[in-house]
CSV table of C-alpha atoms in Angstrom, one decimal:
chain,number,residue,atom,x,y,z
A,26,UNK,CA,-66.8,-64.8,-46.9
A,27,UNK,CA,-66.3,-62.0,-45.3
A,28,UNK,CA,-64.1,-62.7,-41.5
A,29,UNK,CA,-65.1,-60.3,-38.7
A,30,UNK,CA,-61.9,-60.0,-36.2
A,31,UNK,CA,-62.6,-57.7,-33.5
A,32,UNK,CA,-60.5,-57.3,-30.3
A,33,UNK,CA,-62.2,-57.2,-26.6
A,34,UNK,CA,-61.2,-53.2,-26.6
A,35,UNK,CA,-60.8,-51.7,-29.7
A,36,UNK,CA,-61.7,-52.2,-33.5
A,37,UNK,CA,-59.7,-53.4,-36.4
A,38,UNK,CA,-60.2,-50.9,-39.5
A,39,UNK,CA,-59.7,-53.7,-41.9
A,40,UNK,CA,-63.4,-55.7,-40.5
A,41,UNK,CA,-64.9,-52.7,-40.9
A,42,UNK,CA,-66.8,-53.4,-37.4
A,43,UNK,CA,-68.6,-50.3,-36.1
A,44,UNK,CA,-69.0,-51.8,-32.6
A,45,UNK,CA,-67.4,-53.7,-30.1
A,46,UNK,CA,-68.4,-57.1,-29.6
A,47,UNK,CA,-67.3,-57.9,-25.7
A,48,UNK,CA,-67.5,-61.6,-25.8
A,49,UNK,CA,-67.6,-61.9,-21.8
A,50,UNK,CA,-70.6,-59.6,-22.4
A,51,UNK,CA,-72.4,-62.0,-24.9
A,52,UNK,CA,-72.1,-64.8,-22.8
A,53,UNK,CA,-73.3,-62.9,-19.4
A,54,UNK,CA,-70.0,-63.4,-17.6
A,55,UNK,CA,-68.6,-60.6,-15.1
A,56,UNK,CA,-66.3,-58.3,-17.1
A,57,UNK,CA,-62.6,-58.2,-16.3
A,58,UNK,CA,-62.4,-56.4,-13.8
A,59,UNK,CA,-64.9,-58.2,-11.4
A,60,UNK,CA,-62.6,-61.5,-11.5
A,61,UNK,CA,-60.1,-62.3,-8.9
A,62,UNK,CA,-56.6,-60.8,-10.5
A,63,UNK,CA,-54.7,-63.1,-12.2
A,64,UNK,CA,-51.8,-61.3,-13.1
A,65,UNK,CA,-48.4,-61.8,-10.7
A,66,UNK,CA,-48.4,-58.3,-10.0
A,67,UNK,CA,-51.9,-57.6,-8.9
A,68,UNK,CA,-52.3,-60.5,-7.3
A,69,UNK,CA,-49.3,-59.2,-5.1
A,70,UNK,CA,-50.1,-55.8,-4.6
A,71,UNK,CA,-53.2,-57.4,-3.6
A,72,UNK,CA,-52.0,-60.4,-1.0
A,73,UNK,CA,-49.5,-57.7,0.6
A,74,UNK,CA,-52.3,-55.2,1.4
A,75,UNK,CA,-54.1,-57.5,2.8
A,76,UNK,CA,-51.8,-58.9,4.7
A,77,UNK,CA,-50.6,-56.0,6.0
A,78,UNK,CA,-54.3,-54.9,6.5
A,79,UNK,CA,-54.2,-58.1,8.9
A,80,UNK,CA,-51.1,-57.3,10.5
A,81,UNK,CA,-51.8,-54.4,12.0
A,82,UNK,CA,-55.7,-55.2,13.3
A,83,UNK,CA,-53.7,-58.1,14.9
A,84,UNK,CA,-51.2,-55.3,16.6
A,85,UNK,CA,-54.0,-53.8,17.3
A,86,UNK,CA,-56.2,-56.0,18.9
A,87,UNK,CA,-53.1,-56.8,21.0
A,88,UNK,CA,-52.7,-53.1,22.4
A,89,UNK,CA,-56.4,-53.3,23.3
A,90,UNK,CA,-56.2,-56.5,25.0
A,91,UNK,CA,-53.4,-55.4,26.9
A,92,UNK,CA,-55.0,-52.0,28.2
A,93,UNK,CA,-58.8,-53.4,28.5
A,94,UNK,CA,-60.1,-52.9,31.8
A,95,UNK,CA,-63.5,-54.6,33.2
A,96,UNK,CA,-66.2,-52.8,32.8
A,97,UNK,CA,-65.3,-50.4,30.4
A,98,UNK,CA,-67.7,-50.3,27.6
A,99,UNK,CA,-65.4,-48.4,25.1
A,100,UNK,CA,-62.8,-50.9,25.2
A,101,UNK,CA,-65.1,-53.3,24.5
A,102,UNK,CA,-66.2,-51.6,21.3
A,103,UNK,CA,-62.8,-50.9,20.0
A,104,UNK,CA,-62.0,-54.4,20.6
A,105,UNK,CA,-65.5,-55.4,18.5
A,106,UNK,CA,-64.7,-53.1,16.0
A,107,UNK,CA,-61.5,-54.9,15.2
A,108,UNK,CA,-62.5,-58.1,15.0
A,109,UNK,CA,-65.4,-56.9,12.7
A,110,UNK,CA,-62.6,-55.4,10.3
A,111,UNK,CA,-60.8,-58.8,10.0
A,112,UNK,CA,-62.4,-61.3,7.6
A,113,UNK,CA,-62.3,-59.0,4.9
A,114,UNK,CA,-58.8,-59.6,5.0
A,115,UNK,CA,-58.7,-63.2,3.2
A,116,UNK,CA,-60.8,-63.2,0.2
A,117,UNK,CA,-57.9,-63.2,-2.0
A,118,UNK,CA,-57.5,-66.9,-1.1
A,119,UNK,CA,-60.2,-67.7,-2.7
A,120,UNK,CA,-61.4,-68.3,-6.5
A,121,UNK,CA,-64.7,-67.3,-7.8
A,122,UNK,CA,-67.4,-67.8,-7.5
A,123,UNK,CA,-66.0,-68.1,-3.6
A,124,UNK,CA,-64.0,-65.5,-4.4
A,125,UNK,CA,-67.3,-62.9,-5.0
A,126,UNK,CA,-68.9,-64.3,-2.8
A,127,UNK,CA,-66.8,-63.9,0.9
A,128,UNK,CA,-65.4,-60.5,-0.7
A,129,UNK,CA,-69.1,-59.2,-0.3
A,130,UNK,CA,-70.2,-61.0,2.4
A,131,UNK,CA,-67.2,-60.2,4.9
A,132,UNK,CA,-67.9,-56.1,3.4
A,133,UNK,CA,-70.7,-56.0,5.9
A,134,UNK,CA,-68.6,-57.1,8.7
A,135,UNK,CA,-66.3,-54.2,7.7
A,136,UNK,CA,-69.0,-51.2,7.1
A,137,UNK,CA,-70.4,-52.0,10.6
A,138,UNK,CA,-66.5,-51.8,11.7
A,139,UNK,CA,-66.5,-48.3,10.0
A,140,UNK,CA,-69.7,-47.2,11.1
A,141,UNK,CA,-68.4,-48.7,15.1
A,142,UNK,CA,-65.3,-46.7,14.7
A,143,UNK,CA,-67.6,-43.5,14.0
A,144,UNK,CA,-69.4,-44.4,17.2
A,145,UNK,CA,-66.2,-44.6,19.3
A,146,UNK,CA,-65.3,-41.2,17.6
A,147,UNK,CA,-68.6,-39.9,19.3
A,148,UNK,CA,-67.8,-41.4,22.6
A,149,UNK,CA,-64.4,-40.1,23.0
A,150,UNK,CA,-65.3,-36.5,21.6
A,151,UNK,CA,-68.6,-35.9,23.9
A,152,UNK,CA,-67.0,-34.2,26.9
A,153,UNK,CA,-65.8,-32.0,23.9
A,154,UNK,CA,-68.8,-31.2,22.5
A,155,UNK,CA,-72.3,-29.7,23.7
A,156,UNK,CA,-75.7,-31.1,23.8
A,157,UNK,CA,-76.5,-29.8,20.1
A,158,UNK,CA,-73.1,-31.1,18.6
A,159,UNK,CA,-73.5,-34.7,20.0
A,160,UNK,CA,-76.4,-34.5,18.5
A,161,UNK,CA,-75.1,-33.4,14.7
A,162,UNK,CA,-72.6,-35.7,15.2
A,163,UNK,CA,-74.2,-39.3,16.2
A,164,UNK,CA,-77.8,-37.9,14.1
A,165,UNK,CA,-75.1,-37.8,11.1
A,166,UNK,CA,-73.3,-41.0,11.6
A,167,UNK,CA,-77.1,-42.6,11.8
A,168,UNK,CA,-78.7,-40.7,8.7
A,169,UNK,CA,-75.8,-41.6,6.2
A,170,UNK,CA,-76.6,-45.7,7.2
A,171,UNK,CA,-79.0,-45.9,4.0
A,172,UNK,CA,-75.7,-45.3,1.8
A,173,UNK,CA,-74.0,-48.0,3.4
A,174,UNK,CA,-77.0,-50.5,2.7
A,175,UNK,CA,-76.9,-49.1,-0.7
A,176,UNK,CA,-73.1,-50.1,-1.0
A,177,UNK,CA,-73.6,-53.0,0.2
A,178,UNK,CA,-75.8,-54.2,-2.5
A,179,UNK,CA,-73.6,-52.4,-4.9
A,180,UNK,CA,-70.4,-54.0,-3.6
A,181,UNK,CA,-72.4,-57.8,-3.8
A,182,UNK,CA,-73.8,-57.3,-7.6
A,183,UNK,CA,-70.5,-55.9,-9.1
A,184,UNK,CA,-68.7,-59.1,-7.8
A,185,UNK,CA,-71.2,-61.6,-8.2
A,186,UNK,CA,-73.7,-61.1,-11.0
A,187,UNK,CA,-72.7,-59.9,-14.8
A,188,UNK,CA,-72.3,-56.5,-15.5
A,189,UNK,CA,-73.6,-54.5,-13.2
A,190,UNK,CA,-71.9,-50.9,-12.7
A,191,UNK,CA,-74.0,-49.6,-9.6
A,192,UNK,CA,-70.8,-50.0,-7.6
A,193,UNK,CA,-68.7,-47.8,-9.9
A,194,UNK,CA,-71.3,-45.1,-9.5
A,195,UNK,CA,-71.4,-45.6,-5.5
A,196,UNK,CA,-67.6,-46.3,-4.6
A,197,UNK,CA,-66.3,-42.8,-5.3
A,198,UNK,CA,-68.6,-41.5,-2.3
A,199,UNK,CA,-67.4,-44.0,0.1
A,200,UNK,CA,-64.9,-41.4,1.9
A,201,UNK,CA,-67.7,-38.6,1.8
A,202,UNK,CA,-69.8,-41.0,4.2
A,203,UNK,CA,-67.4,-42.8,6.0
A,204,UNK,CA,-64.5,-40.2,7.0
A,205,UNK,CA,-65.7,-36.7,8.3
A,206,UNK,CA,-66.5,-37.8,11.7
A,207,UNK,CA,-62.8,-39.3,11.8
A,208,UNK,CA,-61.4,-35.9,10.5
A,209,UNK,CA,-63.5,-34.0,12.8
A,210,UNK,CA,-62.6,-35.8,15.7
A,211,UNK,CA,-58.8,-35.1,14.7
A,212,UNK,CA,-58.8,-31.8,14.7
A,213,UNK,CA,-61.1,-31.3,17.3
A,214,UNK,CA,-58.7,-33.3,19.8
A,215,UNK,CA,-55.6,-30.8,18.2
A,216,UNK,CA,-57.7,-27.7,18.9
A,217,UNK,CA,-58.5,-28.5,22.7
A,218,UNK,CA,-55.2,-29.3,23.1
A,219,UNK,CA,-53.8,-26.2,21.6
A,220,UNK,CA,-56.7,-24.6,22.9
A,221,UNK,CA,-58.6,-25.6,26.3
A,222,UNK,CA,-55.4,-27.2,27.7
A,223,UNK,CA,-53.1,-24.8,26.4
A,224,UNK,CA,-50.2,-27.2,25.8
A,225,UNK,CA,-48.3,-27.0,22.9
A,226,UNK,CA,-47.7,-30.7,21.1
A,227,UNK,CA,-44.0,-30.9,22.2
A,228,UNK,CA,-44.8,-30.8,25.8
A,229,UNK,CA,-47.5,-33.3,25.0
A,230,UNK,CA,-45.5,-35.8,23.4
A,231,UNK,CA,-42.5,-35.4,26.2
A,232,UNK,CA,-45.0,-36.1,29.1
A,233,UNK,CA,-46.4,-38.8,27.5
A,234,UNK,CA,-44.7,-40.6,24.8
A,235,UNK,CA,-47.4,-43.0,24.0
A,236,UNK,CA,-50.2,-40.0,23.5
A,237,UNK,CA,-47.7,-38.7,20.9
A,238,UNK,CA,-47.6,-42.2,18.9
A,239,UNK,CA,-51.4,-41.9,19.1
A,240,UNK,CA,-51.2,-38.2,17.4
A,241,UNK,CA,-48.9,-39.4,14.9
A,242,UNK,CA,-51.4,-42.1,13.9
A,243,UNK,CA,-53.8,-39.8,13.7
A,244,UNK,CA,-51.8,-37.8,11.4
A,245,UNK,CA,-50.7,-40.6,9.5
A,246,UNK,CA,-54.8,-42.1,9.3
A,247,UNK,CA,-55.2,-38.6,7.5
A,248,UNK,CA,-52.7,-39.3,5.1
A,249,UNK,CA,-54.3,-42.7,4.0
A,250,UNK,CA,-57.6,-41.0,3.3
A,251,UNK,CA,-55.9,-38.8,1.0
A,252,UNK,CA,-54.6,-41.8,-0.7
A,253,UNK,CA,-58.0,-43.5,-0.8
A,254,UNK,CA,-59.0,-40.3,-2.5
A,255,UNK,CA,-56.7,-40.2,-5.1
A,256,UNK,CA,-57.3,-43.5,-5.9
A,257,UNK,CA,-60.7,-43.9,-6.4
């Protein structure tokens, strides 16, 4: 009798098997990468960006504290759109099904914390803009909200039921819906600096030191989205 051996990702001449028999597929279980990492290093990579994810919301939500004033609606939001940003932060404690399960539902929490930060974008950039670009730029943030339900689905099936690819197809586009408004807003704050004001950065940043830390963020946010790029 003739003994079929066939690896999970590539054939053995000698079986002469002409496809590949996925055995996670056969039994309807999520493939590979679905699972909660098990390897040392992944798992990690993993725990450290997280926690370094947390680390700074907490440093963050600290600074905001700290300069919140009563009746100011923006801090308010900023400080909202933290907190929104930090349960995704611990799913890797977990193990599936859990595991799936908080990773998707704490993804809501943190697509409302990027759509929130969009908003604040808006708020500080009005005086900046006329009537018809407020208008492109909140009517934008708003019309790109069916994506993010979309991904949201996406991001819950490929973690928590078998094979599904939807979120493969969908991730790729997450910067295209999530980061214009915040590149935008840079370099419109740049330009009326360079422009309106007519203050060249140096000055800026000797007059007050903590407006420069915020323009080197800035600078350094731009940076990340790169990386996101490139990684996808």
């Amino acid at each position: 009798m003739m003994k079929i051996k066939c690896h999970f990702w590539e054939l053995i001449e000698d079986c002469n098997c002409y496809t590949v028999v996925q055995p996670f597929e056969m039994a309807g279980l999520p493939t590979p990468e679905q699972l909660k990492p098990t390897a040392h290093d992944k798992l990690t990579l993993e725990a450290w960006s997280q926690g370094f994810m947390i680390g700074a919301l907490i440093i963050m939500l600290g600074i905001t504290l700290a300069n919140m004033r009563r009746g100011v609606l923006l801090h308010k939001l900023i400080f909202i759109e933290l907190i929104l940003a930090v349960p995704n932060g611990f799913f890797i404690f977990f193990e599936p099904p859990v595991y799936g399960w908080f990773l998707s539902s704490t993804v809501i929490l943190l697509l409302a914390s990027w759509t929130l930060h969009n908003v604040i974008a808006w708020m500080k950039s009005k005086p900046f803009l006329g009537r018809r670009g407020n208008l492109i730029y909140i009517g934008s943030v708003i019309l790109v909200q069916p994506y993010w339900i979309l991904e949201v689905y996406a991001n819950f099936v490929f973690f928590n039921t078998p094979n599904s690819r939807l979120f493969v197809t969908t991730r790729p586009f997450e910067a295209v819906f999530r980061d214009p408004w915040w590149i935008f807003t840079i370099v419109n704050l740049f330009w009326n600096i360079k422009f309106r004001y007519e203050l060249d950065f140096a000055t800026v940043v000797r007059v007050s030191p903590r407006f420069g830390v915020l323009l080197f963020c800035m600078i350094l946010s731009l940076i990340f989205i790169v990386v996101d790029l490139l990684s996808v």
